PDB file of C-alpha atoms in Angstrom:
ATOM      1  CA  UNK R  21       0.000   0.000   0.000  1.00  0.00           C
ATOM      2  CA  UNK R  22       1.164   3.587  -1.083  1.00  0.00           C
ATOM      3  CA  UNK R  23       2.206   5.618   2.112  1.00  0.00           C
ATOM      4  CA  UNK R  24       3.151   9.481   2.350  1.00  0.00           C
ATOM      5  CA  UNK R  25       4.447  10.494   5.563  1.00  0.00           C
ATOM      6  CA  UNK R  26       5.011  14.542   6.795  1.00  0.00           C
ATOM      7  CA  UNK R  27       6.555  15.415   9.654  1.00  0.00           C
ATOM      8  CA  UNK R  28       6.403  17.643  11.836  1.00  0.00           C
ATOM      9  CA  UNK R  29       2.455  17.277  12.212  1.00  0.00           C
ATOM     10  CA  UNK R  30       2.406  20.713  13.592  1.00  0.00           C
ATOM     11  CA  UNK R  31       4.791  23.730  13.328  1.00  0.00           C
ATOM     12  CA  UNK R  32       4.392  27.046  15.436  1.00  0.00           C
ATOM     13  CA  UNK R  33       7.070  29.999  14.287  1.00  0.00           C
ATOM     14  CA  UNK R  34       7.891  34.035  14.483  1.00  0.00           C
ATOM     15  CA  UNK R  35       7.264  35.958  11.186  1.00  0.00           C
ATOM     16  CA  UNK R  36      11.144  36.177   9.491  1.00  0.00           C
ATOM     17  CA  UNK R  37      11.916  32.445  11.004  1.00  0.00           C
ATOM     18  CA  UNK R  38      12.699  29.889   8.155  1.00  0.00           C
ATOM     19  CA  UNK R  39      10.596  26.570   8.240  1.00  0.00           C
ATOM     20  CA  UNK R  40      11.359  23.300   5.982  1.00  0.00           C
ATOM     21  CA  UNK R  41       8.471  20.778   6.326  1.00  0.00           C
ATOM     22  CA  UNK R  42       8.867  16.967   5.192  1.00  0.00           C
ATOM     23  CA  UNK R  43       7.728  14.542   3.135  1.00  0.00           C
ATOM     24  CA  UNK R  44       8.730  10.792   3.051  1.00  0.00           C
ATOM     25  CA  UNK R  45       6.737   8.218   0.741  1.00  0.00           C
ATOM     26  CA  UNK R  46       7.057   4.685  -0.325  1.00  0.00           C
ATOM     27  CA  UNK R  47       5.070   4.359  -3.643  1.00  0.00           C
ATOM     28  CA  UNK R  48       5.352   1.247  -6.028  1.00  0.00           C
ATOM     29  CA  UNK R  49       5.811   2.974  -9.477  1.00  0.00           C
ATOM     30  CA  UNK R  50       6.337   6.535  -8.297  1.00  0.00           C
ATOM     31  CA  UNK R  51       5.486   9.383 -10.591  1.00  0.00           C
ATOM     32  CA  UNK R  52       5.533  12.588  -9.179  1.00  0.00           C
ATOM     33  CA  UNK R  53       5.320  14.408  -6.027  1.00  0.00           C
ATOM     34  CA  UNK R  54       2.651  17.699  -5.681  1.00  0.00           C
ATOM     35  CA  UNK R  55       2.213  20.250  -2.862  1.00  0.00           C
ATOM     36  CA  UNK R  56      -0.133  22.158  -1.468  1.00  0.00           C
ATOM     37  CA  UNK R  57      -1.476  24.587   0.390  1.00  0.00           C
ATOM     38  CA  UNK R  58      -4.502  24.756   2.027  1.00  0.00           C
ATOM     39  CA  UNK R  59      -6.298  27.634   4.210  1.00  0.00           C
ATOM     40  CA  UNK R  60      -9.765  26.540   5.722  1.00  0.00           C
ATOM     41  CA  UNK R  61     -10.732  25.502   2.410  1.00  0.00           C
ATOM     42  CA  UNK R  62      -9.828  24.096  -0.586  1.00  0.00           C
ATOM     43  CA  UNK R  63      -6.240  23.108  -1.632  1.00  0.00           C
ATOM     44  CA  UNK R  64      -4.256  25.267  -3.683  1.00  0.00           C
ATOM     45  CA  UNK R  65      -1.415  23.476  -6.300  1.00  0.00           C
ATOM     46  CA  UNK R  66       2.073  24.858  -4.759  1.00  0.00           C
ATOM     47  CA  UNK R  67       4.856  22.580  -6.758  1.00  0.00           C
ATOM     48  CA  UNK R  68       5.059  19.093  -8.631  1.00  0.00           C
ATOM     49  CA  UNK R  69       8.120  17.547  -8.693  1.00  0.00           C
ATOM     50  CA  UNK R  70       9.404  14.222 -11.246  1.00  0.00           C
ATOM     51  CA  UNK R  71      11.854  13.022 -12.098  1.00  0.00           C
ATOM     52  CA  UNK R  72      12.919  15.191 -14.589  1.00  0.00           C
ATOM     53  CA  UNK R  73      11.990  18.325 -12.692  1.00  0.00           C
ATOM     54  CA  UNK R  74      13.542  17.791  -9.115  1.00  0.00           C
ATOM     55  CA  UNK R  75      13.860  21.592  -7.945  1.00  0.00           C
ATOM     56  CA  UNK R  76      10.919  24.159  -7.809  1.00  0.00           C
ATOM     57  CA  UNK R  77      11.276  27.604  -6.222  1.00  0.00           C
ATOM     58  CA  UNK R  78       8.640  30.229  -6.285  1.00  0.00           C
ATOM     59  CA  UNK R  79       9.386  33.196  -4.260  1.00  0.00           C
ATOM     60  CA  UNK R  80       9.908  32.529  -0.543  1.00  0.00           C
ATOM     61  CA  UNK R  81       9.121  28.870  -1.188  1.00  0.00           C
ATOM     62  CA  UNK R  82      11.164  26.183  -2.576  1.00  0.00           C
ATOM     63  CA  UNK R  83      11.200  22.440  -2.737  1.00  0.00           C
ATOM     64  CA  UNK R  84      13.356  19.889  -3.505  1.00  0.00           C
ATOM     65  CA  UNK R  85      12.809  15.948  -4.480  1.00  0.00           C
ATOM     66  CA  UNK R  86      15.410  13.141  -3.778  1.00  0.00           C
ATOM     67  CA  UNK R  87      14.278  10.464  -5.223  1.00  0.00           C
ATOM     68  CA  UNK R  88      16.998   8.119  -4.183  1.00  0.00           C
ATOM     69  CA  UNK R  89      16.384   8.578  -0.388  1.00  0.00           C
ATOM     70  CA  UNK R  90      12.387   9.093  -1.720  1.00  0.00           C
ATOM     71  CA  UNK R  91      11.332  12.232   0.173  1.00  0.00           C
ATOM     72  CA  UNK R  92      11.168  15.830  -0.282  1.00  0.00           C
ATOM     73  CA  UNK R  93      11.371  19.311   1.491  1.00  0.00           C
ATOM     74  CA  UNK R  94       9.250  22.639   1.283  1.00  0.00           C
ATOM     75  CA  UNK R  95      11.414  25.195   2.385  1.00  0.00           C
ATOM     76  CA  UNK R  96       9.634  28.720   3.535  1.00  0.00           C
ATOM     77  CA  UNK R  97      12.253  31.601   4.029  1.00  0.00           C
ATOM     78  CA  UNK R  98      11.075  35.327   5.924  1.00  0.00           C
ATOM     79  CA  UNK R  99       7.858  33.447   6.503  1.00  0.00           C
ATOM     80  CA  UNK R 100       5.100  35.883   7.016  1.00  0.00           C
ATOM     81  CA  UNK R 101       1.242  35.509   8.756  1.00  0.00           C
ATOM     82  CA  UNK R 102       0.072  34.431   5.389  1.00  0.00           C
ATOM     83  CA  UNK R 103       1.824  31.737   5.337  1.00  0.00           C
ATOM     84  CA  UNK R 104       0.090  29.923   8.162  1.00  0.00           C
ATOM     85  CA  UNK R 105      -1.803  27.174   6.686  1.00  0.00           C
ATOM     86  CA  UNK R 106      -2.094  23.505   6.281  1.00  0.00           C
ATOM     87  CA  UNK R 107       1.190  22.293   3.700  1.00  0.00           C
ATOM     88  CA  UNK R 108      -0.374  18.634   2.016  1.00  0.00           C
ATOM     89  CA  UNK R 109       2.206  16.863   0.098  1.00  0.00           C
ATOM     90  CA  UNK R 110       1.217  13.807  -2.294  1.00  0.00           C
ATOM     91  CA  UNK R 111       2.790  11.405  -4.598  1.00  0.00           C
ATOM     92  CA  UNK R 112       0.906  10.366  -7.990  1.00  0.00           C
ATOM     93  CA  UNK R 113       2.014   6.529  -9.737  1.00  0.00           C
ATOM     94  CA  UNK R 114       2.772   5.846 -12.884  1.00  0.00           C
ATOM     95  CA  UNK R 115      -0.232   4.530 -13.728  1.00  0.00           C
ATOM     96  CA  UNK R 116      -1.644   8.732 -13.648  1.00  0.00           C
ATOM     97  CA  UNK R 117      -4.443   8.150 -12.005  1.00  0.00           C
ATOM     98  CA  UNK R 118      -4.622   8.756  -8.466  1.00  0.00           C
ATOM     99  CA  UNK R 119      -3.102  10.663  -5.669  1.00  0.00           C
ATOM    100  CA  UNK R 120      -2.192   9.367  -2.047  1.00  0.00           C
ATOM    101  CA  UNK R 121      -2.135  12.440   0.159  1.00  0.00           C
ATOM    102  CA  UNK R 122      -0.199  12.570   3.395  1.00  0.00           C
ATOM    103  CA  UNK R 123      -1.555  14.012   6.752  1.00  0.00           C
ATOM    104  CA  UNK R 124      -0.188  17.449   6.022  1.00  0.00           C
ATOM    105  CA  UNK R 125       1.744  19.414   8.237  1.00  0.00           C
ATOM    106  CA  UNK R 126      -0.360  22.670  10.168  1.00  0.00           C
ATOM    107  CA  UNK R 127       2.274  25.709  10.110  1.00  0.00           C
ATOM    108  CA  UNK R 128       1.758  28.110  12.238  1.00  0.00           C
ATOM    109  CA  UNK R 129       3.430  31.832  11.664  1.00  0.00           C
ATOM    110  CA  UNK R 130       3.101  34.176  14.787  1.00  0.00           C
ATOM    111  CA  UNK R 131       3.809  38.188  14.066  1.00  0.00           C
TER     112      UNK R 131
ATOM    113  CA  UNK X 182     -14.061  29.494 -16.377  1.00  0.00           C
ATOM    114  CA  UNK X 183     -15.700  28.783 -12.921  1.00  0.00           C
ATOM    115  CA  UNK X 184     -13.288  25.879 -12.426  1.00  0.00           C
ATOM    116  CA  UNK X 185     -14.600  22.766  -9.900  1.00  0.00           C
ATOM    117  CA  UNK X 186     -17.754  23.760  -8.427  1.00  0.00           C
ATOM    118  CA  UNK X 187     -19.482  22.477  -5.641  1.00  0.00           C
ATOM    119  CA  UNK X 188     -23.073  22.298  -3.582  1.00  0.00           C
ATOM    120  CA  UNK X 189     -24.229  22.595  -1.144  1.00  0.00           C
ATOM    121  CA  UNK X 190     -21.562  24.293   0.552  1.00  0.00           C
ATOM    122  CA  UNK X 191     -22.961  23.590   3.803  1.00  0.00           C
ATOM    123  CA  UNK X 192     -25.685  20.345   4.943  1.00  0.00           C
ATOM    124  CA  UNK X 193     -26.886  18.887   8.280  1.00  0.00           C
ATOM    125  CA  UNK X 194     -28.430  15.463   7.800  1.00  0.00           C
ATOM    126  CA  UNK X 195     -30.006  13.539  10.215  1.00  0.00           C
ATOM    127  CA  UNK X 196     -28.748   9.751  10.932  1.00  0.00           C
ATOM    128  CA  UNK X 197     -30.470   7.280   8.436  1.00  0.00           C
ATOM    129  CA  UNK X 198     -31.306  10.278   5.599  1.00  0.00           C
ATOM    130  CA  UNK X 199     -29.875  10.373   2.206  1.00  0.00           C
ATOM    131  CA  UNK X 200     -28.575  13.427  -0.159  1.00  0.00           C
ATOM    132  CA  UNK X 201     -26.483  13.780  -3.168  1.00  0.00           C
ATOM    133  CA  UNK X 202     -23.609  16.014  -3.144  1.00  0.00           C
ATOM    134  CA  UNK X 203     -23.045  18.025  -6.544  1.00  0.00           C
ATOM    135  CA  UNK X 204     -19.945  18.623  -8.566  1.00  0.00           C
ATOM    136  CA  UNK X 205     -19.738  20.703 -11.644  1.00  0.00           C
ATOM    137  CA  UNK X 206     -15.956  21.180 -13.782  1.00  0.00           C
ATOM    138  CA  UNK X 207     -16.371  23.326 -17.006  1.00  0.00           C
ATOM    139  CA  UNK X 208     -12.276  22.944 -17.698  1.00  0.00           C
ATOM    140  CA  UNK X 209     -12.898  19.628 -20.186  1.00  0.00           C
ATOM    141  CA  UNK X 210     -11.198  17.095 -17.705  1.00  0.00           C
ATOM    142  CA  UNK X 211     -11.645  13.609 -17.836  1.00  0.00           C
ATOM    143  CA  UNK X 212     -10.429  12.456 -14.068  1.00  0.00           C
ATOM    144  CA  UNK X 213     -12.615  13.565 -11.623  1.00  0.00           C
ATOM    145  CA  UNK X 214     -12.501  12.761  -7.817  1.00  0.00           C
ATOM    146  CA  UNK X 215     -14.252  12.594  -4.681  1.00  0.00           C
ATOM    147  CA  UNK X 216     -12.443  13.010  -1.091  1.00  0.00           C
ATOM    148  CA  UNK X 217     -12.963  13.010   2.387  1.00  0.00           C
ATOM    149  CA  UNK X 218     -11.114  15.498   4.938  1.00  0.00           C
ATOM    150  CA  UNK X 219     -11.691  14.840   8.573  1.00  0.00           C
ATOM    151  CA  UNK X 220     -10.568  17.364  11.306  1.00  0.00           C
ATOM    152  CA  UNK X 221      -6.717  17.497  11.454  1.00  0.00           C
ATOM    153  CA  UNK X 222      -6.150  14.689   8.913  1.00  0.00           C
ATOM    154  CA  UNK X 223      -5.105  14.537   5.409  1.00  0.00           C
ATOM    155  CA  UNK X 224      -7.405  13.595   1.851  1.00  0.00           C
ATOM    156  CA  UNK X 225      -8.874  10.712   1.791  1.00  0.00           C
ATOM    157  CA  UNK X 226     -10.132   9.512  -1.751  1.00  0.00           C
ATOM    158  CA  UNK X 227     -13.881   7.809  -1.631  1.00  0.00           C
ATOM    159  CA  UNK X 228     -14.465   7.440  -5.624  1.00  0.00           C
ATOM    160  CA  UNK X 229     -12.636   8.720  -8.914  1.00  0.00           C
ATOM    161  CA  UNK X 230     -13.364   8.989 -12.851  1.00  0.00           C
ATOM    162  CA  UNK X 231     -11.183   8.826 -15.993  1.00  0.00           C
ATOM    163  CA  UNK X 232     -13.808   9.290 -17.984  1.00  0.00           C
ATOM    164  CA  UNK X 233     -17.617   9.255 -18.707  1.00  0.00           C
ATOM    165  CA  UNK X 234     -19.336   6.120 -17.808  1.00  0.00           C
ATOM    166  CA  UNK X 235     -16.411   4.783 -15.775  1.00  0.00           C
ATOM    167  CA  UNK X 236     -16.056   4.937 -12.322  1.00  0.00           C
ATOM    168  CA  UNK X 237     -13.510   2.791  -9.466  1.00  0.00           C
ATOM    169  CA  UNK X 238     -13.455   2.681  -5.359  1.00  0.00           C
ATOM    170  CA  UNK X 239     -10.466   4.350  -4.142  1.00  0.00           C
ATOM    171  CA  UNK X 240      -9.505   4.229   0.097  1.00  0.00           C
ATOM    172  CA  UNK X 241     -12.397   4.639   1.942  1.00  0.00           C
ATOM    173  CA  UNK X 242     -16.115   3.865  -0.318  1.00  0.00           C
ATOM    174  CA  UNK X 243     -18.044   2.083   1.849  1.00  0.00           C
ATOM    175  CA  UNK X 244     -21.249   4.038   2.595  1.00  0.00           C
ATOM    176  CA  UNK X 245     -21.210   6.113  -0.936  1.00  0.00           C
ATOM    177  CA  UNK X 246     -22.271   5.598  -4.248  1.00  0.00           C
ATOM    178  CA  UNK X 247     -21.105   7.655  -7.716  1.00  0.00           C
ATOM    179  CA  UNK X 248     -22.284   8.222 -11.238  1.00  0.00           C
ATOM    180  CA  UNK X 249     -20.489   9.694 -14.175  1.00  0.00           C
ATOM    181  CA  UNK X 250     -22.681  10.258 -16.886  1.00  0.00           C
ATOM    182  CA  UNK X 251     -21.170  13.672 -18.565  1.00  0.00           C
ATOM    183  CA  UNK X 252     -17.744  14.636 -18.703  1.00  0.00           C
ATOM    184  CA  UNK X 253     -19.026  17.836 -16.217  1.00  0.00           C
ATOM    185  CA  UNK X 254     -20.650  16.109 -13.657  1.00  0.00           C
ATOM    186  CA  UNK X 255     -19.612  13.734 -11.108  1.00  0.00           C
ATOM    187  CA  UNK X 256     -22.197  13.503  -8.067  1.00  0.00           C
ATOM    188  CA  UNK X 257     -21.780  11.514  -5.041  1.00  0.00           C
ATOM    189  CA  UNK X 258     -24.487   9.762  -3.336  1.00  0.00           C
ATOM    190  CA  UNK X 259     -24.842   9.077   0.999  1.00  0.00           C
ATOM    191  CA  UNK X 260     -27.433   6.407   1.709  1.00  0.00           C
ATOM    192  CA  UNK X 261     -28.159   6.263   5.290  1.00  0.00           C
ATOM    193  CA  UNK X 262     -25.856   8.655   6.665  1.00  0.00           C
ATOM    194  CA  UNK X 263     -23.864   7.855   9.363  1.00  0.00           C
ATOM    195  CA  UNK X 264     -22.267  10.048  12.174  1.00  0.00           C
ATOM    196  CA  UNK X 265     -18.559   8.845  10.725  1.00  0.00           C
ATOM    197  CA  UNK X 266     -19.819  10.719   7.658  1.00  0.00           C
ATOM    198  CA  UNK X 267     -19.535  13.704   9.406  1.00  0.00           C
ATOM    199  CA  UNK X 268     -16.251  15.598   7.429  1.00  0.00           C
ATOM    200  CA  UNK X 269     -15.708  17.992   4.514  1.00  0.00           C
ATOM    201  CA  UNK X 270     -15.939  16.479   1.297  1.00  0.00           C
ATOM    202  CA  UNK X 271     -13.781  18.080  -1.898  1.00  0.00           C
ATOM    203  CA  UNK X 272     -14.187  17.159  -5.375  1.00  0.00           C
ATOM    204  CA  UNK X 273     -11.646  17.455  -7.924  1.00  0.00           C
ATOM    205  CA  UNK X 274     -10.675  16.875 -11.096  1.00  0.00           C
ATOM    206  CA  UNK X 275      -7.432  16.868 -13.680  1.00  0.00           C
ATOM    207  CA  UNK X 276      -6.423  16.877 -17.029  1.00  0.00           C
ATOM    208  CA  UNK X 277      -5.959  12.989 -18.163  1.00  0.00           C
ATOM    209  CA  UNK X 278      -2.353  12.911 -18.652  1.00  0.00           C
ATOM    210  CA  UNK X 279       0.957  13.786 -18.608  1.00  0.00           C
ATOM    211  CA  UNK X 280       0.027  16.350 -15.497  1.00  0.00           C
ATOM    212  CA  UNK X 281      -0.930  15.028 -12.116  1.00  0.00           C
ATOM    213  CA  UNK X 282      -2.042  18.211 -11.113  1.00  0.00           C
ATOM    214  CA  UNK X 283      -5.741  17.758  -9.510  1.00  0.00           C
ATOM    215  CA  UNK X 284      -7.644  21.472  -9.282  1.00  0.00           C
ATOM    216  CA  UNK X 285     -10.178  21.300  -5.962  1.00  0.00           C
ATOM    217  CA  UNK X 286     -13.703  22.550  -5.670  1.00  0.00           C
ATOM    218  CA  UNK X 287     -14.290  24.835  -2.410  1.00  0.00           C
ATOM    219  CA  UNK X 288     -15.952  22.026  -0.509  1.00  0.00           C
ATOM    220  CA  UNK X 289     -19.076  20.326   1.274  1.00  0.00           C
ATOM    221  CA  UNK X 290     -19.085  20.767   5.053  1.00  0.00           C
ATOM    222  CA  UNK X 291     -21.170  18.154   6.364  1.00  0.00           C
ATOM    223  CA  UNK X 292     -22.920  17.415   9.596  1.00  0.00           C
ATOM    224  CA  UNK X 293     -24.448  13.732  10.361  1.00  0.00           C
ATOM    225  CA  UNK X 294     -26.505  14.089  13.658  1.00  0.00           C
TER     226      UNK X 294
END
């Protein structure tokens, strides 16, 4: 069975602190890796990552995908109030279907 | 484009009663999906779509029911509602390959009492 694992479950920083959430999966014909944000409602598409694209960076977020060690990072820098959400990472198959999401990880940015 | 619509945004069902939640795309995708997001927990995925007229279980189905007769429209169905029903339900849907990308409807809040 596909499993996506995030860590920490729960984050609570200072606005300006740097955060790096986790992602660790174990997927039979892995595909690509997606996150996203969501703030009391519905997701919002941050970053995929494949195999052939294994460094995004938008702004104050980044991620990175090793897919040797089969996990990836979501790095925040100068993280502001507007930041604080719930970060959901998920890994798609080869077979393009389907999505196994992990728990997600609830960041919390203070002023 | 309106994107992934959904209704009703909000619903309070008593134990043992049935409804059908609605979801609408207009972008022309093929896979569509249902999921289930309980307080503090992840997506869990009830039923998806790649197509018209063909439908498949995904983690958790037991207690649902879904049709796929358009390309738009992918409804899911509660018989007997149950207090473990009790979540936020998103549909979504993608394009059918190449991107895994899945675009989210604002959500169902339901209440099983």
């Amino acid at each position: 069975e596909d499993k996506v694992v995030q860590s920490p479950l729960s984050l609570v920083v200072h606005e300006g602190d740097t955060v790096t959430l986790n992602c660790s999966y174990e997927v039979t014909n892995f595909r690509s890796l997606l996150w996203y944000k969501q703030e009391k409602k519905a997701p919002t598409f941050l970053f995929m990552l494949t195999s052939s694209g294994i460094e995004k960076k938008s702004g104050r977020l980044s991620s990175i995908l090793d897919k040797k060690e089969l996990f990836s990072i979501l790095n925040i820098t100068a993280t502001q109030t507007g930041d604080s959400a719930v970060y959901l990472c998920a890994v798609g198959e080869t077979s393009g279907s389907r999505l196994t999401f992990g728990e997600g990880t609830q960041l919390t940015v203070n002023p | 484009n309106a994107g992934v619509t959904q209704t009703p945004k909000f619903r309070i069902l008593k134990i043992g009663q049935s409804m059908t939640l609605q979801c609408t795309q207009d972008m022309n995708h093929n896979y569509m999906y249902w999921y289930r997001q309980d307080p503090g927990m992840g997506l869990k995925l009830i039923y998806y779509s790649v197509g018209a007229g063909i439908t498949d279980k995904g983690e958790v189905p037991n207690g649902y029911n879904v049709s796929r007769s358009t390309t738009e429209d992918f409804p899911l169905r509660l018989e007997l509602a149950a207090p473990s029903q009790t979540s936020v339900y998103f549909c979504a849907s993608r394009f059918t390959s190449g991107i895994d990308t899945q675009y989210f409807g604002p959500g169902t809040r339901l209440t099983v009492l």
